[in-house]
PDB file of C-alpha atoms and ligand atoms in Angstrom:
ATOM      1  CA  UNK A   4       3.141 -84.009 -18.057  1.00  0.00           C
ATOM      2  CA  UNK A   5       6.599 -85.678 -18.095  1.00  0.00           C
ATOM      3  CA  UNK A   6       7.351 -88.581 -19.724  1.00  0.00           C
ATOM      4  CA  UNK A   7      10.517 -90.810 -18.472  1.00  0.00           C
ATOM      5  CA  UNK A   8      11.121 -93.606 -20.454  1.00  0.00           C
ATOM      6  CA  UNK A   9      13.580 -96.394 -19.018  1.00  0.00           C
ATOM      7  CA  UNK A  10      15.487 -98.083 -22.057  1.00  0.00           C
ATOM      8  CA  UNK A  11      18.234 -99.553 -23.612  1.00  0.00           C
ATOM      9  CA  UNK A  12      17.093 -97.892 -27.156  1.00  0.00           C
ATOM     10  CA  UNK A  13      16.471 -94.072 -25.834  1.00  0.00           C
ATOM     11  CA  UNK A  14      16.684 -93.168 -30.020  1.00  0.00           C
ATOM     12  CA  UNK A  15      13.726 -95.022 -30.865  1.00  0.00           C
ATOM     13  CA  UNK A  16      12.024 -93.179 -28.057  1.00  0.00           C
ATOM     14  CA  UNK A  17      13.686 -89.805 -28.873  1.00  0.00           C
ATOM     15  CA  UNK A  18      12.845 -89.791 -33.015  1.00  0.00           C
ATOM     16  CA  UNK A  19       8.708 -90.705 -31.967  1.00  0.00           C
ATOM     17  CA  UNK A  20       8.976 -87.383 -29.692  1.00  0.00           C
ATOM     18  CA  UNK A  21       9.990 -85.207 -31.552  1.00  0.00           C
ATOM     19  CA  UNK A  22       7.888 -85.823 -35.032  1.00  0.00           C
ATOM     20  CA  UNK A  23       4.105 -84.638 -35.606  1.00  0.00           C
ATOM     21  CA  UNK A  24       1.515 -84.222 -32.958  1.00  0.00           C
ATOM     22  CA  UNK A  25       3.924 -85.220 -30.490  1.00  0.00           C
ATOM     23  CA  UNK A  26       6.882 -83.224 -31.253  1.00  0.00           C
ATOM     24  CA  UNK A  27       4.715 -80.196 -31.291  1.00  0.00           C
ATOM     25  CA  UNK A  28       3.252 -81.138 -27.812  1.00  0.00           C
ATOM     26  CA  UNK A  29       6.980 -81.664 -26.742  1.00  0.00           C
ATOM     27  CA  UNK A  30       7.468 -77.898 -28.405  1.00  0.00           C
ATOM     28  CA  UNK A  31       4.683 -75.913 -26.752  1.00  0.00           C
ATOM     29  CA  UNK A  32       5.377 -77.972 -23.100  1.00  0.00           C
ATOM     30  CA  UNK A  33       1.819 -79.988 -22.892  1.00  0.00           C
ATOM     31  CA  UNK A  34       4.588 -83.247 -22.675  1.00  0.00           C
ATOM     32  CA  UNK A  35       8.162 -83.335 -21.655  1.00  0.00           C
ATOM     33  CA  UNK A  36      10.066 -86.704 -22.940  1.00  0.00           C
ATOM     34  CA  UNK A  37      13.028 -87.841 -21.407  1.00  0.00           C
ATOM     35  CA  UNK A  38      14.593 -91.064 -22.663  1.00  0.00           C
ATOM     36  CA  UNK A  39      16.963 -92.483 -20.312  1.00  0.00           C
ATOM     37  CA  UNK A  40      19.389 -95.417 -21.280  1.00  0.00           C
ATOM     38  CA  UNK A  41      19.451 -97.705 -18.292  1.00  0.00           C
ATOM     39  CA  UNK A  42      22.801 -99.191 -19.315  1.00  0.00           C
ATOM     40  CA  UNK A  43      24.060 -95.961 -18.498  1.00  0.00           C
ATOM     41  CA  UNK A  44      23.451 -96.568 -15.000  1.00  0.00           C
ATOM     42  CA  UNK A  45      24.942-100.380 -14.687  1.00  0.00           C
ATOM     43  CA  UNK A  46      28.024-100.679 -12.273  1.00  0.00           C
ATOM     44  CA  UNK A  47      29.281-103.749 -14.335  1.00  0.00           C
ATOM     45  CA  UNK A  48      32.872-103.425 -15.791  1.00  0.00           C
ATOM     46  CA  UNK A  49      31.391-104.550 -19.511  1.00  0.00           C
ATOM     47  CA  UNK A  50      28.320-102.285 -19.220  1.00  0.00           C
ATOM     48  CA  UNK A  51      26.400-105.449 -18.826  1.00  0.00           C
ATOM     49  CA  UNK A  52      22.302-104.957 -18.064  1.00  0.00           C
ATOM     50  CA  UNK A  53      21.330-108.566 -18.919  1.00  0.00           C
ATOM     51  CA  UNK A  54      22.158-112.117 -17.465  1.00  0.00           C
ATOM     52  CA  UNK A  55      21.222-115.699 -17.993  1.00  0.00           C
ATOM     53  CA  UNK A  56      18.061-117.282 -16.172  1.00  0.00           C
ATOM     54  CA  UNK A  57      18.578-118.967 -12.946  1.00  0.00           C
ATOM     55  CA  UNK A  58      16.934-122.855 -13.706  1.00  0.00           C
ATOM     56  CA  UNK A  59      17.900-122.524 -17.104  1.00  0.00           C
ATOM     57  CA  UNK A  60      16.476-121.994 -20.570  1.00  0.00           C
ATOM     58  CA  UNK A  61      16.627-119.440 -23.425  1.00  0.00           C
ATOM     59  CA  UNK A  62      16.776-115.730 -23.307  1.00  0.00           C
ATOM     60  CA  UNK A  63      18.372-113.542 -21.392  1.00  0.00           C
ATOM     61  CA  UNK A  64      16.924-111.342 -18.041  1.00  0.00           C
ATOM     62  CA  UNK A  65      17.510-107.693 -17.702  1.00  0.00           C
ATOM     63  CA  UNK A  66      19.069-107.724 -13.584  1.00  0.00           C
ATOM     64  CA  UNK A  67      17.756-105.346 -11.253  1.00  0.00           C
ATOM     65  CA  UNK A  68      20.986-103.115 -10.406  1.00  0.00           C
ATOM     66  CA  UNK A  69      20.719-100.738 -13.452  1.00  0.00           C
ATOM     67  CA  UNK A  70      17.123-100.464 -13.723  1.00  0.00           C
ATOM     68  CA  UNK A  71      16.866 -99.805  -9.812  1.00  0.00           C
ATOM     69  CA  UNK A  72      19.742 -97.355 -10.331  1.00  0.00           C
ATOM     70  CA  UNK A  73      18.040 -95.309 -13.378  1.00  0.00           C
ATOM     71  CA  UNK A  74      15.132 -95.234 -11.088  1.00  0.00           C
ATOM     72  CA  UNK A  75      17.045 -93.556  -8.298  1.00  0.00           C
ATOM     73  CA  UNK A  76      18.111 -91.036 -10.669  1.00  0.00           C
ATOM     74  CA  UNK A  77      14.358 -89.942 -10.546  1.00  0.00           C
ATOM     75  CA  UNK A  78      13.243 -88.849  -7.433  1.00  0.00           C
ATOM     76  CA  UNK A  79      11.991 -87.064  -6.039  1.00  0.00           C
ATOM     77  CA  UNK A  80       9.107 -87.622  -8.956  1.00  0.00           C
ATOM     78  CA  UNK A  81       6.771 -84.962  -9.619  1.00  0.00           C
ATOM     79  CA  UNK A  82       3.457 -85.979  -7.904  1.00  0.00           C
ATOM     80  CA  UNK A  83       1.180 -87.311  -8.413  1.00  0.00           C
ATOM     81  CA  UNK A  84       3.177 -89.824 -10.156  1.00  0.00           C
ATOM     82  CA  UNK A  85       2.718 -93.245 -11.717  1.00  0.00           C
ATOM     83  CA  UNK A  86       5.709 -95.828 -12.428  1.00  0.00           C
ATOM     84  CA  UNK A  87       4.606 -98.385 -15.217  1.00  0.00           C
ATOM     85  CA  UNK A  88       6.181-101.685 -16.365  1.00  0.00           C
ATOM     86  CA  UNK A  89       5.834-102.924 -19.744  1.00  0.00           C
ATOM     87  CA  UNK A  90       4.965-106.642 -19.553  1.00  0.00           C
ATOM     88  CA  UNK A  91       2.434-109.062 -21.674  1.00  0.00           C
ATOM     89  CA  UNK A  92       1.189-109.965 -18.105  1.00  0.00           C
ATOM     90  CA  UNK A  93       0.220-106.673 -16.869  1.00  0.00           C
ATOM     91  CA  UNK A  94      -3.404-104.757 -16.997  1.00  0.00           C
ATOM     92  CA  UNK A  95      -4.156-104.242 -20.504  1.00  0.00           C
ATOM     93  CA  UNK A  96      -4.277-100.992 -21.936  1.00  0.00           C
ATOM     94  CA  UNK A  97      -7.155 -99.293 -22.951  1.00  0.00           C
ATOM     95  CA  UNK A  98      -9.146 -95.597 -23.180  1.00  0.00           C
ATOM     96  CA  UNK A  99      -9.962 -95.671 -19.360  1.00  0.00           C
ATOM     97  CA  UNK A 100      -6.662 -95.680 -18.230  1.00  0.00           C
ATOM     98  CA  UNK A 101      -5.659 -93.656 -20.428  1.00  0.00           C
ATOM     99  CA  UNK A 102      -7.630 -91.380 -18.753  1.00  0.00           C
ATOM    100  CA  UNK A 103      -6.575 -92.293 -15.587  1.00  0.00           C
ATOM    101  CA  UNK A 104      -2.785 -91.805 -16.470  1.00  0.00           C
ATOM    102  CA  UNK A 105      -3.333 -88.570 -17.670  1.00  0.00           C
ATOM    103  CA  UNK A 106      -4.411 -87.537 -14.300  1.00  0.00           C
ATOM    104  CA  UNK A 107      -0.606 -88.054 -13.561  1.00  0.00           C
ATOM    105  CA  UNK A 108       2.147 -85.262 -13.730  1.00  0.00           C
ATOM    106  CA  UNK A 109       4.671 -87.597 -13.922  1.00  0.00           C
ATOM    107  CA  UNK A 110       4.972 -90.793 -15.687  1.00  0.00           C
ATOM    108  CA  UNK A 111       8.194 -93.338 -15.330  1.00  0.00           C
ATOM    109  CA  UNK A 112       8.077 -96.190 -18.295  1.00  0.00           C
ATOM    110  CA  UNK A 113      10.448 -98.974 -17.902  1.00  0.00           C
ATOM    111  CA  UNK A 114      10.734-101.192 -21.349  1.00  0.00           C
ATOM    112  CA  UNK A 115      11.770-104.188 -21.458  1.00  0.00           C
ATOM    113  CA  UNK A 116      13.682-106.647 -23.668  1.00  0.00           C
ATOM    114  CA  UNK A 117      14.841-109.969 -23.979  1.00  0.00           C
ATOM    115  CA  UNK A 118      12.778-112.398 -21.457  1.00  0.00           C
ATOM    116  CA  UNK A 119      11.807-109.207 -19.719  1.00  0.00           C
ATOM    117  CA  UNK A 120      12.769-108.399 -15.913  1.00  0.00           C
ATOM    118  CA  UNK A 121      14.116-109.729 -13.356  1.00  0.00           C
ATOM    119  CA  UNK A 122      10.883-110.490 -10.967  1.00  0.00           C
ATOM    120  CA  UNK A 123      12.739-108.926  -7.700  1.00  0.00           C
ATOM    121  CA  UNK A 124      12.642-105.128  -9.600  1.00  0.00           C
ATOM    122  CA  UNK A 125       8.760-104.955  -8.151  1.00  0.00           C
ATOM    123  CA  UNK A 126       9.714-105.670  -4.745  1.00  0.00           C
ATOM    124  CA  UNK A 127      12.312-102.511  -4.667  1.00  0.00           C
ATOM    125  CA  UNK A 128      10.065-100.525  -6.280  1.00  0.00           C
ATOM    126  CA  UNK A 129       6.858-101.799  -4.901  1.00  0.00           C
ATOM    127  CA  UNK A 130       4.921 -98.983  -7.242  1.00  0.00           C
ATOM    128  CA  UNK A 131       5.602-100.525 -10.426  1.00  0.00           C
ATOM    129  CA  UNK A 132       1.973-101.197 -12.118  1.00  0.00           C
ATOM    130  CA  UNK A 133       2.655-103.918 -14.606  1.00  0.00           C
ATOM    131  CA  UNK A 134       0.697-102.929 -18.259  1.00  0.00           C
ATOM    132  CA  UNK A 135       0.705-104.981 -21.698  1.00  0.00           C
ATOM    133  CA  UNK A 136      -1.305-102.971 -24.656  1.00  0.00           C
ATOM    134  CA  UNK A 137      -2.592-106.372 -25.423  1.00  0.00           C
ATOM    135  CA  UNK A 138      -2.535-110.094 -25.897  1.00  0.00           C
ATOM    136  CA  UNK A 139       0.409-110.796 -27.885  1.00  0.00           C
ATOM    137  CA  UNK A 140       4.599-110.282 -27.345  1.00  0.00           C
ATOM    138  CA  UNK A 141       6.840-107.587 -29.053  1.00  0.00           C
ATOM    139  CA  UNK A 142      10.534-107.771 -28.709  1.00  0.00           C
ATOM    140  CA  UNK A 143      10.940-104.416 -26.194  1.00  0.00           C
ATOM    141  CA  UNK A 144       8.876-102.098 -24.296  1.00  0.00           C
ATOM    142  CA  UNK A 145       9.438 -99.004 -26.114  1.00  0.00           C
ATOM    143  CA  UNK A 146       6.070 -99.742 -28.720  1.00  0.00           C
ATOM    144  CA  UNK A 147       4.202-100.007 -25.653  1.00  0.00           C
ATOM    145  CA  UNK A 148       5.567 -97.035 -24.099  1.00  0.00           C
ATOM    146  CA  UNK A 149       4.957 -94.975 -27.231  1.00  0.00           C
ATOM    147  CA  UNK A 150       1.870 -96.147 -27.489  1.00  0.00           C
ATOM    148  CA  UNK A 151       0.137 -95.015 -24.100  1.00  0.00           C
ATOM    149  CA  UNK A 152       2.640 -92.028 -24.302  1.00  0.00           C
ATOM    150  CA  UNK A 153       0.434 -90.982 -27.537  1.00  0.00           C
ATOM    151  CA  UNK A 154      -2.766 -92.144 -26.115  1.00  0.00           C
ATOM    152  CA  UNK A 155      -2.109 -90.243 -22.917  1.00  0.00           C
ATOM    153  CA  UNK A 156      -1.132 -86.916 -24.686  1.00  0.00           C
ATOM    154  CA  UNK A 157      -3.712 -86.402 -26.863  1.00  0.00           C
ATOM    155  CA  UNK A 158      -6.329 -86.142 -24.058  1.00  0.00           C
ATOM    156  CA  UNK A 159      -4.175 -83.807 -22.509  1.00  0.00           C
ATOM    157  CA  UNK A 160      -5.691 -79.967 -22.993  1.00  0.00           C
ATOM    158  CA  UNK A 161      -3.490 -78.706 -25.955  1.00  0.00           C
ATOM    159  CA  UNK A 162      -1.918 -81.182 -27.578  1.00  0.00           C
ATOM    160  CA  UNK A 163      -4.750 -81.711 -30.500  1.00  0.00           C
ATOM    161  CA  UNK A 164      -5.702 -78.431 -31.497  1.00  0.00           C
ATOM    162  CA  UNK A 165      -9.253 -79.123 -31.558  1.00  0.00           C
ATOM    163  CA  UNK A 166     -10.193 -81.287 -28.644  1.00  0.00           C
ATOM    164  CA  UNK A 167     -13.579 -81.560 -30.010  1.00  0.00           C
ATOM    165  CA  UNK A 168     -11.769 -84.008 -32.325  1.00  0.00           C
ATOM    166  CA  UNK A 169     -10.796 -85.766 -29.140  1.00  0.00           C
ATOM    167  CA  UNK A 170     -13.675 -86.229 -27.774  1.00  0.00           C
ATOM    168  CA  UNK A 171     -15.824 -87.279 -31.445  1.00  0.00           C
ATOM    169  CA  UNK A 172     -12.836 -90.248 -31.687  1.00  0.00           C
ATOM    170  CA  UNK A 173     -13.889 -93.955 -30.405  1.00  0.00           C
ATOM    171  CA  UNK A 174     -13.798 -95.001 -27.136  1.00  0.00           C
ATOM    172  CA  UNK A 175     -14.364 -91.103 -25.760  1.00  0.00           C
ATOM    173  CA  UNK A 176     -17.995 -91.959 -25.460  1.00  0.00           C
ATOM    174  CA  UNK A 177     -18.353 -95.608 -24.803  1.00  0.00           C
ATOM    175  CA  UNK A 178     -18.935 -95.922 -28.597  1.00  0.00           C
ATOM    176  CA  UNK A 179     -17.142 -96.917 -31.844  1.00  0.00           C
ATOM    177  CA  UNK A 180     -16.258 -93.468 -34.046  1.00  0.00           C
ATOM    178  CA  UNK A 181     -18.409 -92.515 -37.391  1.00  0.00           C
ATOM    179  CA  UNK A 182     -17.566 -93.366 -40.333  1.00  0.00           C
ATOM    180  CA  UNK A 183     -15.639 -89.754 -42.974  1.00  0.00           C
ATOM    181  CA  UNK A 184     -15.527 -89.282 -45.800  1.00  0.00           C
ATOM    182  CA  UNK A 185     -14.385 -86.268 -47.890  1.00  0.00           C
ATOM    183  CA  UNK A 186     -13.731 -84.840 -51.788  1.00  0.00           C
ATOM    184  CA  UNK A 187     -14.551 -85.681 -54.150  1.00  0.00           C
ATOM    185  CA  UNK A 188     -18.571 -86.800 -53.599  1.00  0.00           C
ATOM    186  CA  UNK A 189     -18.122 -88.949 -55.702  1.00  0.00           C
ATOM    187  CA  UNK A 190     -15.048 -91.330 -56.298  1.00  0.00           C
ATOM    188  CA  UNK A 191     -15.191 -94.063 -59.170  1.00  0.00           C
ATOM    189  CA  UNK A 192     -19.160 -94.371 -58.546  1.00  0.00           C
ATOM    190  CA  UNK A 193     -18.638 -94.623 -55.336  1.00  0.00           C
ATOM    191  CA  UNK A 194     -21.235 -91.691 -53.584  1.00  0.00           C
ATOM    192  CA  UNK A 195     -20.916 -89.872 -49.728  1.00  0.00           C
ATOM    193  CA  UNK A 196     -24.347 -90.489 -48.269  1.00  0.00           C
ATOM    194  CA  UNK A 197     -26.600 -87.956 -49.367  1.00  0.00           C
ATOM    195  CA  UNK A 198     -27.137 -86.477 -45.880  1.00  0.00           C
ATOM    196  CA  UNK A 199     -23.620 -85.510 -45.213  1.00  0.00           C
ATOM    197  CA  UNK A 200     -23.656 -83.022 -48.385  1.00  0.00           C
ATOM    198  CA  UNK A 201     -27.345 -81.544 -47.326  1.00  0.00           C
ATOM    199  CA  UNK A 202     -25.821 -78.512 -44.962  1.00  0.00           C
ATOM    200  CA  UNK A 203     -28.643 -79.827 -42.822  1.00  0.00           C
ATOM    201  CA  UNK A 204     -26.827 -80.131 -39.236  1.00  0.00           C
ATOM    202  CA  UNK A 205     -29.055 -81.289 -37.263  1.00  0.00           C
ATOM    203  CA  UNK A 206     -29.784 -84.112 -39.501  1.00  0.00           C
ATOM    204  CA  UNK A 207     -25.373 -84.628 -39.799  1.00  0.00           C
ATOM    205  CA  UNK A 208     -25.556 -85.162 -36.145  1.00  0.00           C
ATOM    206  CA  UNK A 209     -28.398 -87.894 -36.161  1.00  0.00           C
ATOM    207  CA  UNK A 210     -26.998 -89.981 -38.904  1.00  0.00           C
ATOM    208  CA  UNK A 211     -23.403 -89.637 -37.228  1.00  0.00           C
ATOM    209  CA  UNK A 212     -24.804 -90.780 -33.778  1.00  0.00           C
ATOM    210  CA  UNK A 213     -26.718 -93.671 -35.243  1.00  0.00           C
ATOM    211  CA  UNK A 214     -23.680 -94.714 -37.958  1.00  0.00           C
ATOM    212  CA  UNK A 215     -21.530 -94.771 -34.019  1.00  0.00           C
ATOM    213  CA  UNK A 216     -24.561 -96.645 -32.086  1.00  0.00           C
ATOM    214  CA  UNK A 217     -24.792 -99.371 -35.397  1.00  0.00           C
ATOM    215  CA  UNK A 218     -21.081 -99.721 -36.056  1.00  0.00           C
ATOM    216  CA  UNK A 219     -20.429-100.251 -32.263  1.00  0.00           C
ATOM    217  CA  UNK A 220     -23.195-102.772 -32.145  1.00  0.00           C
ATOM    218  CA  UNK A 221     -21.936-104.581 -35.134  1.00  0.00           C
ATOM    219  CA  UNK A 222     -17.988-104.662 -34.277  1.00  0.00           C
ATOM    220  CA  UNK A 223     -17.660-104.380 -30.170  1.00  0.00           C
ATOM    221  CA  UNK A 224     -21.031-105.262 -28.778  1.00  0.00           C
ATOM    222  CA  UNK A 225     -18.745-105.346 -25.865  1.00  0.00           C
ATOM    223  CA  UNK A 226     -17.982-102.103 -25.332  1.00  0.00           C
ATOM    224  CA  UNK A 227     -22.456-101.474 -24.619  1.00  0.00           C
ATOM    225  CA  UNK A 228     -22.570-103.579 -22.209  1.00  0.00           C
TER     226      UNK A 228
HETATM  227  N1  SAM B 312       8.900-113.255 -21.430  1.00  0.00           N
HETATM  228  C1  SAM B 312       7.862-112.264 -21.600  1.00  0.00           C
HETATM  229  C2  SAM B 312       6.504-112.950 -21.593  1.00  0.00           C
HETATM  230  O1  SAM B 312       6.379-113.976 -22.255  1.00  0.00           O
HETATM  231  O2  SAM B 312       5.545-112.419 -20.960  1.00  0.00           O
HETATM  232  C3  SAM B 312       8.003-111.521 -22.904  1.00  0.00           C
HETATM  233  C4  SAM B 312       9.167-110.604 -22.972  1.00  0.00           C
HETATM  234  S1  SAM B 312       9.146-109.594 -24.427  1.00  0.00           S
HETATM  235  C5  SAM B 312       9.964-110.603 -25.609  1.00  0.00           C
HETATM  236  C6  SAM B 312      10.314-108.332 -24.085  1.00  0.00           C
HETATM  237  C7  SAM B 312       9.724-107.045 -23.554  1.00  0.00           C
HETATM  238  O3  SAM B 312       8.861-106.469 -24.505  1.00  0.00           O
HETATM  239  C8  SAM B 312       8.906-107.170 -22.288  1.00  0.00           C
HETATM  240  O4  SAM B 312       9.730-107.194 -21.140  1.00  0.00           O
HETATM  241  C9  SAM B 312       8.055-105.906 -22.356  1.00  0.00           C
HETATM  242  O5  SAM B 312       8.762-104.792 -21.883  1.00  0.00           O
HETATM  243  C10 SAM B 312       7.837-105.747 -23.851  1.00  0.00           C
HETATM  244  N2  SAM B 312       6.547-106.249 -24.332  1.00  0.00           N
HETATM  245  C11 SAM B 312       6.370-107.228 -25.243  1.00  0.00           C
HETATM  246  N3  SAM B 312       5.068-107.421 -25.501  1.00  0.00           N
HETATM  247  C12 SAM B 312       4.389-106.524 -24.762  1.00  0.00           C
HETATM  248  C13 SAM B 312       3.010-106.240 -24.583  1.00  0.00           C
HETATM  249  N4  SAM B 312       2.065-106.903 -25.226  1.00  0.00           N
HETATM  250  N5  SAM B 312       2.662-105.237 -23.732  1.00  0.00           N
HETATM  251  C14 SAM B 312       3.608-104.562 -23.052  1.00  0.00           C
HETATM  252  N6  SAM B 312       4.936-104.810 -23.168  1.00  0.00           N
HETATM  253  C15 SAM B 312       5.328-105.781 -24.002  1.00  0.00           C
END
């Protein structure tokens, strides 16, 4: 899968990539990142990418030229391909479309900053999907972008050696994950349930199931029905 991140901070994006379970994935091809600095694609004389709002107020807006530009510099994408917009008023984020994106061969990220974009950027490119990873603002898009970039690649075959791991985590089954625990059994009086250090397997499996079904219950009822 490629990544293509739109920013005006391609190091932040670039340092994320190449660390841990992601640089590896970069390493063995599962993901390739490519941060691209939309400033370098502005046609204004003072590498401008930002302007004031029209009717006033505080902040600036990033303009469409440079982002519309970068864009350009695309295509042809690799299909199938998705082109996401970080914004606090897009679809929220969440395991499902993770799945859904992973489906993709190509992703295109644009990250925001400042007030965000300029509203016309999703009439030229009318297959911007606008996504927030939840209820609350960050000062640029490139969180948001890492974020689904991770989410996306571990469910992509190869990235997390064991995708057995994968598929035991929360959310990968409708339910909340187990709780872990490992040495020492015990750890200033505090003891591993019994059952874990019985060797008994079958048994393992049963607690583990019903620690997921209680814990889900308990924290996201949501998520059962
Ligand atoms: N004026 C925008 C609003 O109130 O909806 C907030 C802009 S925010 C300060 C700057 C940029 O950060 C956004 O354009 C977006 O790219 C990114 N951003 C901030 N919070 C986000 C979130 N929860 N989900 C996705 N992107 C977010």
């Amino acid at each position: 899968m490629k990544f293509s991140i739109l920013t005006l901070f391609p190091e932040i994006i670039d340092a994320y990539a190449s660390a841990s379970i992601m640089g590896r994935a970069c390493k063995q091809g599962v993901i390739e990142v490519k941060a691209i600095n939309f400033r370098d694609f502005t046609t204004d004389p003072h590498r401008k990418v930002d302007d004031s709002p029209f009717g006033g107020g505080s902040g600036m807006v990033l303009t469409c030229q440079p982002l519309e530009s970068a864009f350009e510099s695309l295509l042809p994408l690799q299909q199938p391909a998705r082109v996401l917009m970080t914004t606090p008023t897009g679809r929220r984020f969440d395991h499902a479309f993770a799945l859904e994106l992973s489906e993709a061969q190509q992703l295109v990220i644009f990250c925001g900053h400042y007030e965000g974009f300029d509203e016309r950027i999703k009439g030229l490119i009318p297959q911007i999907e606008e996504v927030s990873i939840g209820d609350y603002v960050l000062t640029g898009g490139e969180l948001p972008a890492l974020s689904m970039m991770d989410a996306i690649t571990r469910l992509l075959p190869g990235a997390v050696q064991k995708f057995t791991s994968v598929q035991a985590d929360s959310f990968y089954d409708g339910l909340l994950d187990h709780p872990h625990y490992t040495r020492p059994a015990e750890y200033k009086g505090l003891k591993v349930p019994d059952v874990l250090l019985s060797g008994n397997h079958a048994a393992i499996q049963q607690w583990r199931k019903a620690q997921s079904e209680e814990r889900t219950r308990r924290l996201r009822p949501d998520l059962l029905s």
